[in-house]
Amino acid sequence: MRFAELTTVYNELEATTKRLEMRKILSGLVQRVARSELAEVLYLSQGLLRPEYERVELGVADSLARRALAGVTGTEEEKIRQLTLESGDLGLTAERLFAGRAPPAEVDSRTVAEVYAQLRAIAESAGEGSQERKVLLLSSLLECANATEAKYLLRFVLGTLRLGVREMTLLDALADAYAGGTKEGRRRIEAAFNVSSDLGIVAEALVDHGLDGMDSIRISVGRPVRPMLAERSPDLKDLLERMDGTSVLEYKYDGLRIQAHLPAEGPPQLFSRRLEPISEQFPELLRELPRAIRHRPAIVEGECVSVDPDSGELRPFQAISRRRGRKYDLAKAEEEIPVRLFLFDVLLEGATERMKEDYPERRRRLEALVRPDGSERVALATQQRVTELGAATQFFDQAIADGCEGVIGKSVAPDSVYRAGARGFWWIKYKREYTQALADTIDGVIVGAFAGRGRRAGTWGALLVAVYDPENDRFESFCKVGSGFDDETLAGLKARLRPLETAERPAEVLTELTPDQWFRPSIVIELRGAELSLSPIHRAAFGKLRAGVGLALRFPRFTGRWREDKKETDATTSAELLGLYRSQVRQESSSPADEAPAS
Ligand code: ATP
């Protein structure tokens, strides 16, 4: 495919806010593009060079991009800076400077593969003289570009492409193109993606073998599996009932989830809950895991918690969060904030995919895999099989006393396989908060802000927060939150959110409110509130309970926890919010009138 053709499609995508139309454009695109360029087109359209978990970065700063643009167009860098201050987008500036400029005929036939190879070269140039090399490579890309190509090339290298094309929409497009748009086809394609986390591999297998190719995609060391997730129960009685009276209860440790991949040889690789590579942040685990795990290759999962070095007691989440994202003083951090990884699952052991085995079998395998005295830093999650409420309550109390958030009930049924990327009742969490008015905290995405007054003048007075609706790939507002922010957080709030500012309401955000500032959905924060109520101005689960109303969180409060381990699409979903509302209605046994069906 010619690169010019791809950027014309990007223009079409940019011109629409309708998801169905976007899906149609994308399914047309993936059908037209040759197999050899399919993976590249899928990555590029998301603003990536490789699957997200590989974190391949271009390393192109604004100034470097300006320099390349100045050289190619013969415009002063200062002029480019000025123009960009006005438009807010170097891509638009480039489009303007390139207007009417026709690239030579032979370069107009430049293919996506050629452009991609050059972009990879930009990403790969590192070390001494790399800045110069990057400028040269980018300049040569721009030399051959028309105005539209220049716009998208610059946005791409600066990481501001933002076509609103997310994984879920691409999965829809692939299902439309290669599985007749059927629900079953979509489900199988998503399942393959959940195991591989790589749309390129999934798409190529679809082209080669159709839907049957989906079953051939296997778990592989070095490629993170999308995590299995838990549903919630309002109380332990409900939890046990849902598990048909028998469950293995485990401590719900309050830390960071880690998926550890141990290759047959060489150091382990660690991935976060959102599949970021985080190996460098936990050098002690890289050292200790090979000592603790008997067979390799292996993929295991666990929760990493900070422990008190003297007593061995678990420390609260805030402690380990200080090790996340840290780039400097790693050795000092290792000493000051020691951690322990509590393993709770095994996904691969040698050549055997354990994911397909039921939970009791996986746990047996895990116990055999971990050397009990292998390492102080690696342990098994504490668990107990329970069949009656008294024992469950006792175990829960013990979990809290030992510094955990609560418990997770795990199904022992024959179908309790590891379901990558799925939230279901095979795992049910029950947290300490559930004993409060509103069961559980809510992880919301910041989509807007209202100016502060009085003591808050100069910063944001309240934030507009949304839940995620994966069905429609939309962010739906459910509250305005102004409480729970301490002075330090308030002081840094504007700067923290500034990179996400956008002049218009992002097309994927739904709300009846108009904040003073819109943000691109990206940052997730944890909120607590008194209760969920029906609301005409919020759009969460809109029309699901009654026509024309959504759900709102009353008296919301920031818990102080930035969910940096979650990306925007990992936030609480509208369906979960609805579930919380319903369990709250059940608990209060309030009038069923509230639940009049939507007309
Ligand atoms: P939360 O905000 O409640 O931690 P979450 O959205 O991150 O939830 P859930 O699947 O809803 O994820 O809850 C399970 C989470 O609990 C896991 O992602 C993991 O980080 C953590 N966890 C702690 N202990 C365990 C355990 N024994 N088994 C499974 N998960 C555990």
CSV table of N, CA and C and ligand atoms in Angstrom, one decimal, residues 228-230 250-253 257 273 303 344 381 405 408 410 423 427 429 431 443 563 566, ligand 1:
chain,number,residue,atom,x,y,z
A,228,MET,N,-6.2,-12.1,33.8
A,228,MET,CA,-7.6,-12.5,34.2
A,228,MET,C,-8.0,-11.6,35.3
A,229,LEU,N,-9.3,-11.2,35.3
A,229,LEU,CA,-9.7,-10.3,36.3
A,229,LEU,C,-10.9,-10.8,37.2
A,230,ALA,N,-11.2,-10.1,38.3
A,230,ALA,CA,-12.2,-10.6,39.2
A,230,ALA,C,-13.5,-9.8,39.2
A,250,GLU,N,-8.3,-16.7,48.8
A,250,GLU,CA,-6.9,-16.3,48.9
A,250,GLU,C,-6.8,-14.9,49.4
A,251,TYR,N,-5.7,-14.6,50.0
A,251,TYR,CA,-5.4,-13.2,50.5
A,251,TYR,C,-5.5,-12.3,49.2
A,252,LYS,N,-6.1,-11.2,49.3
A,252,LYS,CA,-6.0,-10.2,48.3
A,252,LYS,C,-4.9,-9.2,48.7
A,253,TYR,N,-3.7,-9.4,48.2
A,253,TYR,CA,-2.6,-8.6,48.6
A,253,TYR,C,-2.8,-7.2,48.0
A,257,ARG,N,0.4,-6.0,40.6
A,257,ARG,CA,0.4,-7.3,39.9
A,257,ARG,C,1.6,-7.4,39.0
A,273,ARG,N,0.4,-4.9,35.3
A,273,ARG,CA,-0.9,-5.2,35.1
A,273,ARG,C,-1.4,-4.7,33.7
A,303,GLU,N,1.3,-11.0,43.2
A,303,GLU,CA,1.2,-9.6,43.6
A,303,GLU,C,2.4,-9.3,44.4
A,344,PHE,N,0.3,-16.4,42.7
A,344,PHE,CA,-1.0,-17.0,42.8
A,344,PHE,C,-1.4,-17.8,41.5
A,381,ALA,N,0.9,-17.4,47.5
A,381,ALA,CA,-0.2,-16.6,48.1
A,381,ALA,C,-0.9,-17.6,49.1
A,405,GLU,N,-6.0,-6.4,51.6
A,405,GLU,CA,-7.2,-5.6,51.2
A,405,GLU,C,-8.5,-6.4,51.5
A,408,ILE,N,-9.8,-13.0,47.7
A,408,ILE,CA,-10.3,-13.3,46.4
A,408,ILE,C,-10.8,-14.7,46.4
A,410,LYS,N,-11.6,-18.1,44.6
A,410,LYS,CA,-11.3,-18.7,43.3
A,410,LYS,C,-12.2,-19.9,43.1
A,423,ARG,N,-13.1,-10.6,32.8
A,423,ARG,CA,-13.5,-10.4,34.2
A,423,ARG,C,-14.7,-11.3,34.3
A,427,TRP,N,-13.3,-15.7,39.5
A,427,TRP,CA,-12.5,-15.0,40.6
A,427,TRP,C,-13.5,-14.0,41.1
A,429,LYS,N,-13.8,-10.9,44.1
A,429,LYS,CA,-13.1,-10.2,45.2
A,429,LYS,C,-14.1,-9.7,46.2
A,431,LYS,N,-13.6,-7.0,49.3
A,431,LYS,CA,-12.7,-6.1,50.0
A,431,LYS,C,-13.2,-5.6,51.3
A,443,ASP,N,-12.6,3.0,39.9
A,443,ASP,CA,-11.4,3.6,39.2
A,443,ASP,C,-11.9,4.4,37.9
A,563,ARG,N,-4.1,5.4,39.9
A,563,ARG,CA,-4.0,4.1,39.4
A,563,ARG,C,-3.1,4.0,38.1
A,566,LYS,N,-3.0,1.2,35.7
A,566,LYS,CA,-4.2,1.0,34.8
A,566,LYS,C,-4.1,2.0,33.7
B,1,ATP,P1,-8.5,-3.8,42.4
B,1,ATP,O1,-8.6,-2.3,42.1
B,1,ATP,O2,-9.5,-4.3,43.3
B,1,ATP,O3,-7.1,-4.2,42.7
B,1,ATP,P2,-8.2,-4.6,39.6
B,1,ATP,O4,-9.1,-4.0,38.7
B,1,ATP,O5,-6.8,-4.1,39.6
B,1,ATP,O6,-8.8,-4.5,41.1
B,1,ATP,P3,-9.3,-7.1,39.7
B,1,ATP,O7,-9.2,-8.3,38.8
B,1,ATP,O8,-10.6,-6.5,39.9
B,1,ATP,O9,-8.2,-6.1,39.4
B,1,ATP,O10,-8.9,-7.6,41.2
B,1,ATP,C1,-7.9,-8.5,41.3
B,1,ATP,C2,-6.5,-7.8,41.5
B,1,ATP,O11,-6.1,-8.1,42.8
B,1,ATP,C3,-5.5,-8.4,40.6
B,1,ATP,O12,-5.3,-7.6,39.4
B,1,ATP,C4,-4.2,-8.4,41.5
B,1,ATP,O13,-3.5,-7.2,41.2
B,1,ATP,C5,-4.7,-8.3,42.9
B,1,ATP,N1,-4.5,-9.6,43.7
B,1,ATP,C6,-4.0,-9.6,45.0
B,1,ATP,N2,-4.0,-10.8,45.5
B,1,ATP,C7,-4.4,-11.6,44.5
B,1,ATP,C8,-4.6,-13.0,44.4
B,1,ATP,N3,-4.4,-13.9,45.5
B,1,ATP,N4,-5.1,-13.5,43.3
B,1,ATP,C9,-5.4,-12.7,42.3
B,1,ATP,N5,-5.3,-11.4,42.3
B,1,ATP,C10,-4.8,-10.8,43.4
